[in-house]
Short mmCIF file of C-alpha atoms and ligand atoms in Angstrom, two decimals:
data_model
loop_
_atom_site.label_atom_id
_atom_site.label_comp_id
_atom_site.label_asym_id
_atom_site.label_seq_id
_atom_site.Cartn_x
_atom_site.Cartn_y
_atom_site.Cartn_z
CA MET A 1 -20.76 0.07 -24.37
CA ILE A 2 -21.71 3.04 -22.25
CA SER A 3 -21.70 5.92 -24.58
CA LYS A 4 -20.27 9.39 -23.70
CA GLU A 5 -23.65 11.02 -24.63
CA TYR A 6 -25.22 8.80 -21.74
CA ILE A 7 -22.77 9.70 -19.23
CA ASN A 8 -23.13 13.58 -20.21
CA ASP A 9 -26.99 13.30 -19.62
CA ILE A 10 -26.41 11.93 -16.22
CA LEU A 11 -23.95 14.54 -15.34
CA LYS A 12 -26.37 17.31 -16.53
CA GLY A 13 -28.82 15.85 -13.93
CA TYR A 14 -26.24 16.18 -11.08
CA ASP A 15 -26.47 18.74 -8.40
CA LEU A 16 -22.72 19.84 -8.54
CA ASN A 17 -22.88 21.18 -5.09
CA LYS A 18 -23.58 17.81 -3.64
CA LEU A 19 -21.06 15.91 -5.91
CA LYS A 20 -19.62 12.96 -4.01
CA ILE A 21 -16.20 11.31 -4.71
CA CYS A 22 -16.72 7.56 -4.53
CA THR A 23 -14.42 4.48 -4.96
CA LEU A 24 -14.12 0.88 -3.53
CA GLY A 25 -12.83 0.63 -0.04
CA SER A 26 -9.36 -0.95 -0.89
CA HIS A 27 -6.00 -0.11 -2.66
CA THR A 28 -5.83 3.71 -2.64
CA ALA A 29 -9.19 4.49 -1.00
CA LEU A 30 -7.30 6.21 2.08
CA GLN A 31 -5.76 8.90 -0.22
CA ILE A 32 -8.72 9.45 -2.31
CA THR A 33 -11.17 10.12 0.61
CA LYS A 34 -8.55 12.27 2.36
CA GLY A 35 -7.84 14.14 -0.88
CA ALA A 36 -11.67 14.64 -1.57
CA ARG A 37 -11.93 16.09 2.05
CA ASP A 38 -8.91 18.43 1.54
CA GLU A 39 -10.61 19.77 -1.88
CA GLY A 40 -13.92 20.37 -0.29
CA PHE A 41 -15.68 17.27 -1.64
CA GLU A 42 -17.82 14.74 0.31
CA ASN A 43 -16.83 11.30 -0.15
CA LEU A 44 -18.51 7.81 -0.21
CA LEU A 45 -16.74 4.30 -0.17
CA LEU A 46 -18.40 0.89 -1.28
CA CYS A 47 -17.09 -1.62 1.00
CA THR A 48 -17.50 -5.30 1.79
CA LYS A 49 -18.68 -6.00 5.21
CA LYS A 50 -15.03 -6.83 6.18
CA ALA A 51 -13.62 -3.63 5.06
CA ALA A 52 -16.48 -1.30 6.21
CA GLY A 53 -15.68 -1.43 9.87
CA PHE A 54 -12.05 -0.15 9.11
CA TYR A 55 -12.99 2.65 6.80
CA ARG A 56 -15.92 3.92 8.97
CA GLU A 57 -13.70 4.69 11.82
CA LEU A 58 -11.50 6.79 9.69
CA PRO A 59 -12.03 10.68 10.18
CA ALA A 60 -11.56 11.48 6.44
CA VAL A 61 -14.29 9.03 5.41
CA ASP A 62 -17.83 10.70 5.22
CA ASP A 63 -19.91 7.80 4.27
CA VAL A 64 -19.76 4.10 3.75
CA LEU A 65 -22.15 1.86 1.63
CA GLU A 66 -21.99 -1.82 2.36
CA ILE A 67 -22.13 -4.22 -0.51
CA ASP A 68 -21.69 -8.28 -0.41
CA SER A 69 -18.94 -8.27 -3.01
CA TYR A 70 -17.28 -5.61 -5.10
CA GLY A 71 -18.78 -6.88 -8.31
CA ASP A 72 -21.97 -5.84 -6.94
CA ILE A 73 -21.30 -2.25 -8.11
CA LEU A 74 -22.73 -3.40 -11.45
CA LEU A 75 -26.14 -4.19 -9.92
CA ASP A 76 -28.69 -1.97 -11.08
CA GLU A 77 -29.95 -0.96 -7.69
CA ILE A 78 -26.46 0.05 -6.58
CA GLN A 79 -25.73 1.94 -9.65
CA ASP A 80 -29.23 3.81 -9.49
CA GLU A 81 -28.37 4.81 -5.78
CA LEU A 82 -24.92 5.88 -6.81
CA ILE A 83 -26.31 8.25 -9.69
CA ASP A 84 -29.02 9.49 -7.26
CA ARG A 85 -26.15 10.27 -4.75
CA ASN A 86 -24.31 12.54 -7.55
CA VAL A 87 -21.37 10.22 -7.48
CA ILE A 88 -18.20 10.40 -9.42
CA LEU A 89 -16.13 7.17 -9.46
CA ILE A 90 -12.47 6.90 -9.18
CA PRO A 91 -10.98 3.67 -10.56
CA HIS A 92 -8.08 2.23 -8.91
CA GLY A 93 -6.16 -1.02 -9.26
CA SER A 94 -8.61 -3.25 -7.11
CA PHE A 95 -11.56 -1.54 -8.80
CA VAL A 96 -10.26 -2.64 -12.17
CA GLU A 97 -9.37 -6.02 -10.78
CA TYR A 98 -12.74 -6.85 -9.04
CA VAL A 99 -15.12 -5.25 -11.60
CA GLY A 100 -13.24 -5.91 -14.75
CA SER A 101 -12.24 -3.50 -17.47
CA LYS A 102 -14.81 -5.17 -19.84
CA ASN A 103 -17.61 -4.53 -17.39
CA ILE A 104 -16.64 -1.07 -16.59
CA ILE A 105 -16.79 -0.14 -20.20
CA GLU A 106 -19.87 -2.04 -21.14
CA SER A 107 -22.17 -1.85 -18.29
CA LEU A 108 -21.19 0.93 -15.51
CA ARG A 109 -23.61 3.95 -16.01
CA VAL A 110 -21.98 5.66 -13.10
CA PRO A 111 -19.95 8.83 -14.21
CA MET A 112 -16.04 7.98 -13.68
CA LEU A 113 -13.10 10.18 -13.95
CA GLY A 114 -10.96 9.42 -17.08
CA ASN A 115 -11.36 7.68 -20.39
CA ARG A 116 -12.57 4.18 -19.74
CA LEU A 117 -10.89 2.79 -22.78
CA VAL A 118 -7.54 3.18 -21.18
CA LEU A 119 -8.42 0.48 -18.72
CA GLU A 120 -8.64 -1.89 -21.70
CA TRP A 121 -5.12 -0.94 -23.08
CA GLU A 122 -3.51 -1.03 -19.48
CA SER A 123 -4.89 -4.64 -18.76
CA ASP A 124 -3.69 -6.34 -21.95
CA ARG A 125 -0.17 -6.92 -22.36
CA LYS A 126 -0.25 -6.86 -26.17
CA MET A 127 -2.16 -3.64 -26.23
CA GLU A 128 0.20 -1.78 -23.85
CA ARG A 129 3.33 -3.07 -25.79
CA ARG A 130 1.79 -1.48 -28.98
CA TRP A 131 1.21 1.67 -26.98
CA PHE A 132 4.86 1.60 -25.90
CA GLU A 133 6.16 0.86 -29.22
CA GLU A 134 3.99 3.66 -31.01
CA ALA A 135 5.23 6.13 -28.38
CA ASN A 136 8.82 5.10 -29.64
CA LEU A 137 9.85 3.75 -26.02
CA LYS A 138 12.23 0.86 -25.53
CA VAL A 139 10.60 -2.28 -24.36
CA PRO A 140 12.23 -5.77 -23.28
CA ARG A 141 12.48 -8.27 -26.22
CA GLU A 142 9.78 -10.78 -26.47
CA PHE A 143 10.03 -14.44 -27.73
CA LYS A 144 7.29 -16.08 -29.55
CA SER A 145 8.35 -19.46 -28.78
CA PRO A 146 10.38 -21.11 -25.86
CA ASP A 147 12.79 -22.54 -28.52
CA GLU A 148 13.83 -19.00 -29.44
CA ILE A 149 15.01 -18.15 -25.83
CA ASP A 150 18.67 -17.02 -26.15
CA CYS A 151 19.21 -15.10 -22.79
CA LEU A 152 17.79 -14.87 -19.37
CA VAL A 153 13.86 -14.48 -19.60
CA ILE A 154 10.98 -13.82 -17.23
CA VAL A 155 7.77 -15.72 -17.94
CA LYS A 156 4.74 -13.94 -17.13
CA PHE A 157 1.07 -14.74 -17.05
CA PRO A 158 -2.01 -12.67 -17.78
CA GLY A 159 -4.32 -10.93 -15.35
CA ALA A 160 -3.51 -8.73 -12.33
CA LEU A 161 -1.66 -11.79 -10.63
CA GLY A 162 0.81 -9.18 -8.77
CA GLY A 163 3.68 -11.18 -10.18
CA LYS A 164 2.23 -14.62 -9.11
CA GLY A 165 3.93 -17.57 -10.54
CA TYR A 166 6.35 -15.54 -12.67
CA PHE A 167 9.69 -17.36 -13.10
CA LEU A 168 13.31 -17.01 -14.66
CA VAL A 169 14.94 -19.26 -17.21
CA LYS A 170 17.83 -19.24 -19.52
CA ASN A 171 16.63 -21.86 -22.16
CA SER A 172 13.91 -23.74 -23.56
CA ALA A 173 14.44 -27.02 -21.58
CA GLU A 174 14.37 -25.17 -18.26
CA PHE A 175 11.30 -23.28 -19.58
CA HIS A 176 9.25 -26.52 -20.02
CA ARG A 177 10.64 -28.03 -16.90
CA LYS A 178 9.34 -25.12 -14.69
CA LEU A 179 6.11 -24.43 -16.57
CA LYS A 180 5.09 -28.24 -15.71
CA VAL A 181 5.49 -27.62 -12.03
CA ILE A 182 4.05 -24.16 -11.49
CA ASP A 183 1.06 -23.80 -9.40
CA LEU A 184 -1.45 -21.92 -11.82
CA PRO A 185 -4.80 -23.13 -13.69
CA GLU A 186 -3.96 -24.77 -17.12
CA ASN A 187 -5.69 -22.07 -19.01
CA ILE A 188 -3.47 -19.32 -17.49
CA LYS A 189 -0.26 -21.52 -17.80
CA LYS A 190 -1.00 -21.69 -21.46
CA ASP A 191 -1.18 -17.83 -21.93
CA TYR A 192 2.40 -17.08 -21.05
CA THR A 193 4.59 -14.05 -22.21
CA ILE A 194 8.29 -14.72 -22.50
CA GLN A 195 10.30 -11.42 -22.08
CA GLU A 196 13.86 -10.62 -21.83
CA TYR A 197 14.91 -10.23 -18.24
CA VAL A 198 16.16 -6.71 -17.99
CA ILE A 199 19.13 -6.01 -15.45
CA GLY A 200 19.07 -2.59 -14.04
CA THR A 201 17.34 -0.48 -11.51
CA ARG A 202 13.52 -0.33 -11.44
CA PHE A 203 11.66 2.94 -11.18
CA TYR A 204 7.75 3.36 -11.18
CA PRO A 205 7.07 6.98 -11.83
CA HIS A 206 3.50 8.49 -10.94
CA PHE A 207 2.50 10.71 -13.62
CA PHE A 208 -0.70 12.97 -13.68
CA TYR A 209 -1.92 14.28 -17.02
CA SER A 210 -4.30 17.31 -17.08
CA PRO A 211 -6.23 17.82 -20.18
CA LEU A 212 -7.87 20.95 -18.91
CA ASP A 213 -4.18 22.61 -18.88
CA ASP A 214 -2.65 20.17 -21.22
CA LYS A 215 -0.02 19.62 -18.66
CA LEU A 216 1.82 16.41 -17.41
CA GLU A 217 3.09 16.44 -13.91
CA LEU A 218 5.24 13.95 -12.07
CA LEU A 219 3.81 13.30 -8.43
CA GLY A 220 6.02 10.79 -7.15
CA MET A 221 8.05 7.61 -7.64
CA ASP A 222 8.49 4.26 -5.91
CA ILE A 223 9.86 0.83 -6.41
CA ARG A 224 7.82 -2.30 -5.80
CA TYR A 225 8.93 -4.43 -2.97
CA GLU A 226 8.60 -8.15 -4.31
CA SER A 227 8.74 -11.40 -2.39
CA ASN A 228 10.76 -13.47 -2.49
CA VAL A 229 13.24 -11.84 -4.88
CA ASP A 230 13.84 -8.78 -2.54
CA GLY A 231 14.73 -11.12 0.33
CA LEU A 232 16.85 -13.44 -1.83
CA VAL A 233 19.36 -10.52 -2.61
CA ARG A 234 20.05 -10.50 1.20
CA ILE A 235 21.54 -13.95 1.02
CA PRO A 236 25.02 -14.40 -0.17
CA ASN A 237 25.35 -15.94 -3.47
CA VAL A 238 27.07 -19.03 -2.20
CA ILE A 239 24.35 -19.94 0.19
CA GLN A 240 21.74 -19.04 -2.52
CA ARG A 241 23.32 -21.80 -4.68
CA GLU A 242 23.13 -24.29 -1.84
CA ILE A 243 19.30 -23.91 -1.09
CA GLU A 244 18.33 -23.42 -4.81
CA ILE A 245 15.43 -21.32 -4.24
CA ASP A 246 13.66 -19.68 -7.45
CA PRO A 247 13.02 -16.19 -7.32
CA SER A 248 9.20 -14.91 -7.25
CA TYR A 249 7.76 -11.51 -7.91
CA VAL A 250 4.76 -11.24 -5.77
CA ILE A 251 4.14 -7.58 -4.69
CA THR A 252 4.08 -6.96 -0.98
CA GLY A 253 4.86 -3.23 -0.58
CA ASN A 254 6.29 -0.10 -1.97
CA VAL A 255 9.45 1.84 -1.20
CA PRO A 256 10.01 5.59 -2.21
CA VAL A 257 12.73 6.53 -4.45
CA VAL A 258 14.14 9.54 -6.37
CA LEU A 259 15.58 9.48 -9.79
CA ARG A 260 19.25 10.79 -10.40
CA GLU A 261 18.24 14.50 -11.50
CA SER A 262 19.86 14.50 -14.62
CA LEU A 263 17.48 11.82 -16.08
CA LEU A 264 14.32 13.67 -15.16
CA PRO A 265 14.02 15.48 -18.56
CA ASP A 266 14.17 11.79 -20.27
CA LEU A 267 11.45 10.63 -17.84
CA MET A 268 9.24 13.42 -18.51
CA ASN A 269 9.57 12.72 -22.35
CA VAL A 270 8.60 9.23 -21.73
CA GLY A 271 5.35 10.52 -20.08
CA ARG A 272 4.69 13.08 -22.80
CA ASN A 273 5.15 10.67 -25.54
CA LEU A 274 2.72 8.06 -23.92
CA VAL A 275 0.17 11.11 -23.46
CA LYS A 276 0.68 12.11 -27.03
CA THR A 277 0.15 8.64 -28.53
CA SER A 278 -2.83 7.83 -26.37
CA LYS A 279 -4.77 10.70 -28.04
CA GLY A 280 -4.41 8.76 -31.40
CA LEU A 281 -4.89 5.23 -29.99
CA PHE A 282 -7.94 5.72 -27.88
CA LYS A 283 -9.68 9.12 -28.19
CA PRO A 284 -9.35 11.61 -26.08
CA GLY A 285 -6.34 9.65 -24.77
CA ILE A 286 -5.27 9.32 -21.21
CA ILE A 287 -6.88 11.50 -18.34
CA GLY A 288 -5.51 11.75 -15.05
CA PRO A 289 -3.14 9.61 -13.22
CA PHE A 290 -0.82 6.94 -14.85
CA CYS A 291 2.26 4.97 -13.94
CA VAL A 292 4.95 3.20 -16.08
CA GLU A 293 6.93 0.46 -14.65
CA MET A 294 10.47 0.80 -16.17
CA ILE A 295 14.11 -0.50 -15.68
CA CYS A 296 16.88 2.02 -16.06
CA THR A 297 19.97 0.18 -17.74
CA PRO A 298 23.64 1.02 -17.04
CA GLU A 299 23.48 2.93 -20.33
CA LEU A 300 20.94 5.18 -18.70
CA GLU A 301 18.02 4.05 -20.95
CA PHE A 302 14.52 3.38 -19.78
CA ILE A 303 13.27 0.04 -20.77
CA CYS A 304 9.21 0.19 -20.23
CA PHE A 305 7.49 -3.05 -19.38
CA GLU A 306 4.14 -2.18 -18.13
CA ILE A 307 1.75 0.73 -17.67
CA SER A 308 -1.17 1.30 -15.37
CA GLY A 309 -3.84 4.08 -16.69
CA ARG A 310 -5.25 4.99 -13.40
CA ILE A 311 -4.01 5.60 -9.73
CA VAL A 312 -1.22 2.96 -8.40
CA ALA A 313 -0.85 1.80 -5.03
CA GLY A 314 2.72 3.12 -4.92
CA THR A 315 1.10 6.56 -4.45
CA ASN A 316 0.07 5.38 -1.23
CA LEU A 317 3.82 6.43 0.17
CA PHE A 318 3.05 10.05 -0.71
CA ILE A 319 -0.32 10.93 1.25
CA ARG A 320 1.52 14.02 2.49
CA GLY A 321 3.19 14.62 -0.91
CA SER A 322 6.57 13.72 -2.43
CA THR A 323 9.94 15.42 -3.34
CA TYR A 324 8.28 15.79 -6.81
CA SER A 325 4.92 17.05 -5.88
CA ASP A 326 6.44 19.33 -3.43
CA VAL A 327 8.33 21.17 -6.15
CA LEU A 328 4.93 21.73 -7.96
CA TYR A 329 2.77 22.43 -5.00
CA ASP A 330 3.02 24.44 -1.75
CA GLU A 331 0.79 22.14 0.00
CA PRO A 332 0.80 18.37 0.47
CA MET A 333 -0.53 16.92 -2.91
CA SER A 334 -1.25 13.17 -3.03
CA CYS A 335 -2.29 11.56 -6.31
CA GLY A 336 -5.75 11.16 -4.81
CA ARG A 337 -5.88 14.81 -3.79
CA ARG A 338 -4.63 15.95 -7.38
CA ILE A 339 -7.48 13.61 -8.94
CA CYS A 340 -10.11 15.69 -6.87
CA ARG A 341 -8.43 19.14 -7.71
CA GLU A 342 -8.81 18.52 -11.30
CA ILE A 343 -12.42 17.69 -10.77
CA GLY A 344 -12.79 20.93 -8.74
CA VAL A 345 -11.01 22.91 -11.61
CA ALA A 346 -13.13 21.40 -14.24
CA ILE A 347 -16.55 22.37 -12.33
CA GLU A 348 -15.11 25.86 -12.02
CA ARG A 349 -14.41 26.14 -15.85
CA TYR A 350 -17.64 24.30 -16.79
CA LYS A 351 -15.52 21.48 -18.33
CA LEU A 352 -16.64 18.52 -16.10
CA ASP A 353 -17.50 16.76 -19.30
CA GLU A 354 -13.87 16.81 -20.58
CA ILE A 355 -12.64 14.64 -17.84
CA ILE A 356 -15.71 12.35 -16.90
CA TYR A 357 -16.53 9.28 -19.03
P1 ADP B 401 2.07 -7.76 -13.07
O1 ADP B 401 1.43 -7.24 -14.26
O2 ADP B 401 1.61 -8.84 -12.52
O3 ADP B 401 2.15 -6.50 -12.14
P2 ADP B 401 4.86 -7.01 -13.99
O4 ADP B 401 4.82 -7.22 -15.33
O5 ADP B 401 4.71 -5.68 -13.34
O6 ADP B 401 3.60 -7.95 -13.47
O7 ADP B 401 6.14 -7.75 -13.38
C1 ADP B 401 6.35 -8.02 -11.86
C2 ADP B 401 7.47 -7.69 -11.53
O8 ADP B 401 8.51 -8.62 -12.28
C3 ADP B 401 8.10 -6.25 -11.84
O9 ADP B 401 7.74 -5.51 -10.82
C4 ADP B 401 9.57 -6.59 -11.88
O10 ADP B 401 10.29 -6.71 -10.57
C5 ADP B 401 9.73 -7.95 -12.61
N1 ADP B 401 9.76 -7.75 -13.96
C6 ADP B 401 8.74 -7.78 -15.03
N2 ADP B 401 9.23 -7.72 -16.07
C7 ADP B 401 10.52 -7.58 -16.16
C8 ADP B 401 11.69 -7.60 -17.18
N3 ADP B 401 11.15 -7.70 -18.30
N4 ADP B 401 12.86 -7.34 -16.66
C9 ADP B 401 13.25 -7.68 -15.32
N5 ADP B 401 12.23 -7.67 -14.49
C10 ADP B 401 10.89 -7.73 -14.62
#
């Protein structure tokens, strides 16, 4: 594991006037580069050949370093070059997916925003469930064996599949029938999670926790747009029955949403409980952006089923700020920009080592 002392030593050697904000050219790179620019930092994107041309043309992008594949960020010569260029990495969803949380924790020597350990917690279903439970949050029921299924359930598979292959069943016979025909590798098929399908409205709030001020902010909120389930609801029930199409949950986009205002205090408590618990589970706890995937029931309770401990793609809706960030800031405040602001404040207060790991 890359130790905190190692990262602190690298930070000590950095010329803070030449700091560069860097990430992979994908996912939320647009708002991270624009946010860096708005906060007075230079930025650098690591891009594959295919993505390089697109990002180079954008006015907010300062520099692009081409690599053959995103995993190449682990190559010693690339890491040395990034350190030579005073880089701070910002992890995002594609970053974690392509490089892998284990590799980031074990072998990435370049300073990175946030506590790396959170990447392990957010990418393991059992660990995130433990985090939710210790934070006293409500979670969907889970069934150890298909024989126990006694309600509508969603069957999920590991890895950042973006909902690929997930299916709904009402009993064990249906479970076995559908599992047999699902188009996934056998080792992934075996590692299913059977979860109660919670019927309600989904909300994906974008939180930001500043350890410098011990303050939690709500920067925005979205709902994932998923194919084909969000298309199926446009077909009348009688026709759905005739065509017998199973729903799938592949993410294809995001739509903005606001929460009924009277529920906001409860929502902030969900975020606060997660921050507080994280400090005990993986010291010093979560730093910066995170998002909780939740369903609000008719009883107005939040059932939490997933957490991302880094910037999420839904924040791309709010490059010019959201209803919620506008309440907190008199300027357009994207999540990418908020990250860069935290880095700027940390430099001013000589506390960079408190947010970089
Ligand atoms: P991934 O980890 O691949 O992003 P998620 O756990 O976020 O998968 O699930 C994908 C989608 O499936 C969610 O966005 C939501 O629409 C739906 N979903 C997941 N779990 C539940 C649940 N317990 N009840 C209802 N819908 C769910």
